mmCIF file of C-alpha atoms in Angstrom:
data_model
loop_
_atom_site.group_PDB
_atom_site.id
_atom_site.type_symbol
_atom_site.label_atom_id
_atom_site.label_comp_id
_atom_site.label_asym_id
_atom_site.label_seq_id
_atom_site.Cartn_x
_atom_site.Cartn_y
_atom_site.Cartn_z
ATOM 1 C CA MET A 159 122.721 54.791 139.906
ATOM 2 C CA GLU A 160 126.433 54.344 139.412
ATOM 3 C CA ILE A 161 128.040 55.359 136.114
ATOM 4 C CA GLY A 162 129.903 52.594 134.249
ATOM 5 C CA LYS A 163 133.618 52.129 134.622
ATOM 6 C CA GLN A 164 135.877 54.108 132.324
ATOM 7 C CA PHE A 165 138.555 51.904 130.818
ATOM 8 C CA LYS A 166 142.145 53.004 130.227
ATOM 9 C CA HIS A 167 143.460 50.166 128.065
ATOM 10 C CA ILE A 168 141.326 47.836 125.957
ATOM 11 C CA LEU A 169 142.591 44.616 124.403
ATOM 12 C CA VAL A 170 140.603 43.220 121.491
ATOM 13 C CA ALA A 171 141.157 39.753 120.054
ATOM 14 C CA VAL A 172 140.406 39.761 116.340
ATOM 15 C CA ASP A 173 140.201 37.151 113.614
ATOM 16 C CA ASP A 174 138.649 37.348 110.158
ATOM 17 C CA SER A 175 135.272 36.018 111.271
ATOM 18 C CA TYR A 176 132.207 38.260 111.332
ATOM 19 C CA LEU A 177 132.151 38.270 115.142
ATOM 20 C CA GLY A 178 135.880 38.930 115.270
ATOM 21 C CA GLN A 179 135.287 42.025 113.162
ATOM 22 C CA MET A 180 132.337 43.046 115.332
ATOM 23 C CA ALA A 181 134.570 42.728 118.398
ATOM 24 C CA LEU A 182 136.962 45.184 116.748
ATOM 25 C CA VAL A 183 134.162 47.643 115.944
ATOM 26 C CA ASN A 184 132.886 47.486 119.534
ATOM 27 C CA ALA A 185 136.383 47.846 120.991
ATOM 28 C CA ILE A 186 137.085 50.896 118.824
ATOM 29 C CA HIS A 187 133.805 52.438 119.974
ATOM 30 C CA GLN A 188 134.559 51.759 123.655
ATOM 31 C CA ALA A 189 138.139 53.039 123.348
ATOM 32 C CA ARG A 190 136.910 56.222 121.667
ATOM 33 C CA GLU A 191 134.242 56.744 124.360
ATOM 34 C CA ASP A 192 136.756 56.238 127.179
ATOM 35 C CA GLU A 193 139.744 57.870 125.417
ATOM 36 C CA ALA A 194 141.542 54.593 126.088
ATOM 37 C CA LYS A 195 144.527 52.919 124.518
ATOM 38 C CA LEU A 196 143.588 50.041 122.197
ATOM 39 C CA THR A 197 145.702 46.958 121.644
ATOM 40 C CA ILE A 198 144.612 44.653 118.835
ATOM 41 C CA VAL A 199 145.783 41.037 118.959
ATOM 42 C CA SER A 200 145.439 38.218 116.474
ATOM 43 C CA ILE A 201 146.478 34.689 117.241
ATOM 44 C CA PHE A 202 148.549 32.806 114.687
ATOM 45 C CA GLU A 203 147.582 29.166 114.929
ATOM 46 C CA LYS A 204 150.268 27.055 113.258
ATOM 47 C CA GLY A 205 148.146 24.007 114.051
ATOM 48 C CA GLN A 206 145.620 25.206 111.460
ATOM 49 C CA LEU A 207 148.138 24.879 108.628
ATOM 50 C CA SER A 208 148.149 21.717 106.568
ATOM 51 C CA VAL A 209 150.895 19.229 107.389
ATOM 52 C CA PHE A 210 152.737 20.252 104.227
ATOM 53 C CA ASP A 211 152.444 23.970 104.987
ATOM 54 C CA PHE A 212 153.381 23.472 108.639
ATOM 55 C CA PHE A 213 156.755 22.040 107.657
ATOM 56 C CA SER A 214 157.354 24.625 104.949
ATOM 57 C CA LYS A 215 159.108 27.676 106.373
ATOM 58 C CA GLU A 216 158.026 29.638 103.297
ATOM 59 C CA LYS A 217 154.316 28.752 103.751
ATOM 60 C CA THR A 218 154.430 29.348 107.513
ATOM 61 C CA THR A 219 156.060 32.746 107.005
ATOM 62 C CA ALA A 220 153.499 33.652 104.329
ATOM 63 C CA ALA A 221 150.610 32.706 106.632
ATOM 64 C CA GLU A 222 152.079 34.735 109.489
ATOM 65 C CA ASP A 223 152.598 37.677 107.115
ATOM 66 C CA ASP A 224 148.894 37.492 106.227
ATOM 67 C CA VAL A 225 148.040 37.861 109.917
ATOM 68 C CA ARG A 226 150.428 40.828 110.242
ATOM 69 C CA ARG A 227 148.880 42.547 107.204
ATOM 70 C CA ALA A 228 145.417 42.068 108.681
ATOM 71 C CA LEU A 229 146.597 43.589 111.964
ATOM 72 C CA ASP A 230 147.972 46.589 110.074
ATOM 73 C CA ARG A 231 144.550 47.036 108.416
ATOM 74 C CA TYR A 232 142.794 46.799 111.777
ATOM 75 C CA ARG A 233 145.175 49.388 113.261
ATOM 76 C CA GLN A 234 144.541 51.730 110.344
ATOM 77 C CA MET A 235 140.789 51.303 110.817
ATOM 78 C CA ALA A 236 141.115 52.277 114.495
ATOM 79 C CA LEU A 237 143.192 55.341 113.615
ATOM 80 C CA GLU A 238 140.720 56.395 110.929
ATOM 81 C CA ASN A 239 137.960 56.169 113.543
ATOM 82 C CA GLY A 240 139.576 58.697 115.846
ATOM 83 C CA LEU A 241 141.862 56.662 118.098
ATOM 84 C CA THR A 242 145.391 57.911 118.597
ATOM 85 C CA ASP A 243 146.966 55.247 120.818
ATOM 86 C CA VAL A 244 146.718 51.923 118.987
ATOM 87 C CA ASP A 245 149.098 48.986 119.316
ATOM 88 C CA ILE A 246 149.050 45.655 117.486
ATOM 89 C CA ARG A 247 150.291 42.255 118.589
ATOM 90 C CA ILE A 248 150.543 38.802 117.159
ATOM 91 C CA ALA A 249 150.642 35.770 119.423
ATOM 92 C CA GLU A 250 150.858 32.074 118.704
ATOM 93 C CA GLY A 251 149.005 29.125 120.167
ATOM 94 C CA GLU A 252 145.568 28.204 121.458
ATOM 95 C CA PRO A 253 143.713 31.570 121.496
ATOM 96 C CA GLY A 254 141.975 31.455 124.889
ATOM 97 C CA GLU A 255 144.992 30.249 126.805
ATOM 98 C CA VAL A 256 147.466 32.497 125.001
ATOM 99 C CA ILE A 257 145.330 35.580 125.591
ATOM 100 C CA VAL A 258 144.827 34.838 129.299
ATOM 101 C CA LYS A 259 148.284 33.486 130.156
ATOM 102 C CA ASP A 260 150.557 35.516 127.856
ATOM 103 C CA VAL A 261 148.895 38.515 126.230
ATOM 104 C CA ILE A 262 146.944 39.952 129.179
ATOM 105 C CA PRO A 263 149.962 39.873 131.549
ATOM 106 C CA ALA A 264 152.196 41.446 128.884
ATOM 107 C CA VAL A 265 149.732 44.123 127.728
ATOM 108 C CA GLN A 266 148.005 44.785 131.088
ATOM 109 C CA PRO A 267 144.609 45.913 129.781
ATOM 110 C CA ASP A 268 141.683 46.581 132.067
ATOM 111 C CA MET A 269 139.190 45.206 129.533
ATOM 112 C CA VAL A 270 139.207 42.448 126.891
ATOM 113 C CA VAL A 271 136.788 42.372 123.948
ATOM 114 C CA ILE A 272 136.258 39.136 122.003
ATOM 115 C CA GLY A 273 133.669 37.681 119.646
ATOM 116 C CA SER A 274 131.363 35.030 121.056
ATOM 117 C CA ASN A 275 132.781 32.497 118.633
ATOM 118 C CA SER A 276 135.725 32.476 116.279
ATOM 119 C CA GLN A 277 136.827 30.853 113.088
ATOM 120 C CA LYS A 278 139.257 27.949 113.295
ATOM 121 C CA GLY A 279 140.073 26.609 109.886
ATOM 122 C CA THR A 280 136.783 25.402 108.458
ATOM 123 C CA GLU A 281 135.277 24.834 111.913
ATOM 124 C CA LYS A 282 133.974 27.274 114.453
ATOM 125 C CA TYR A 283 134.632 27.294 118.154
ATOM 126 C CA PHE A 284 131.157 27.883 119.511
ATOM 127 C CA GLY A 285 132.069 29.933 122.521
ATOM 128 C CA SER A 286 134.925 27.795 123.817
ATOM 129 C CA GLN A 287 137.581 30.504 123.474
ATOM 130 C CA SER A 288 135.383 33.366 124.682
ATOM 131 C CA SER A 289 134.135 31.210 127.542
ATOM 132 C CA TYR A 290 137.696 30.377 128.579
ATOM 133 C CA ILE A 291 138.677 34.046 128.520
ATOM 134 C CA ALA A 292 135.547 35.142 130.408
ATOM 135 C CA ASN A 293 136.165 32.527 133.095
ATOM 136 C CA HIS A 294 139.917 33.036 133.502
ATOM 137 C CA ALA A 295 140.766 36.647 132.621
ATOM 138 C CA PRO A 296 141.580 38.850 135.609
ATOM 139 C CA VAL A 297 139.875 41.853 133.953
ATOM 140 C CA THR A 298 136.480 42.852 132.557
ATOM 141 C CA VAL A 299 135.524 40.858 129.454
ATOM 142 C CA MET A 300 133.041 42.000 126.788
ATOM 143 C CA ILE A 301 131.769 39.181 124.596
ATOM 144 C CA VAL A 302 130.327 40.418 121.308
ATOM 145 C CA ARG A 303 127.522 38.557 119.576
#
């Protein structure tokens, strides 16, 4: 029997949903096991702001700052769990497409970890983003449920 692949650089897409958090926990575990670099990305979706907030630079900046603070917390969590090489990134747009077309080429991971569904405003994407990533990413994808 062949032993599983050891990853060198893991990218995890995180939001504030339960499965987004579970993706982070699983990515930290895998990165620790493989002594891999971990990059944590959150996607800022301006389209999820109300019309009034969207056109308010102050509200848009505040919402983006919230995402940055969350990323800082996620990074700290990874460091507290024994990782030493942790990077954070914020991207903007439709999560699946942005991760596949922009983030993966820029970061060059050999594995992506994502929750099986994610929060979008008051709705949930039931697998559409994770499905897109699984079908289009040029690297191994772990979908956490």
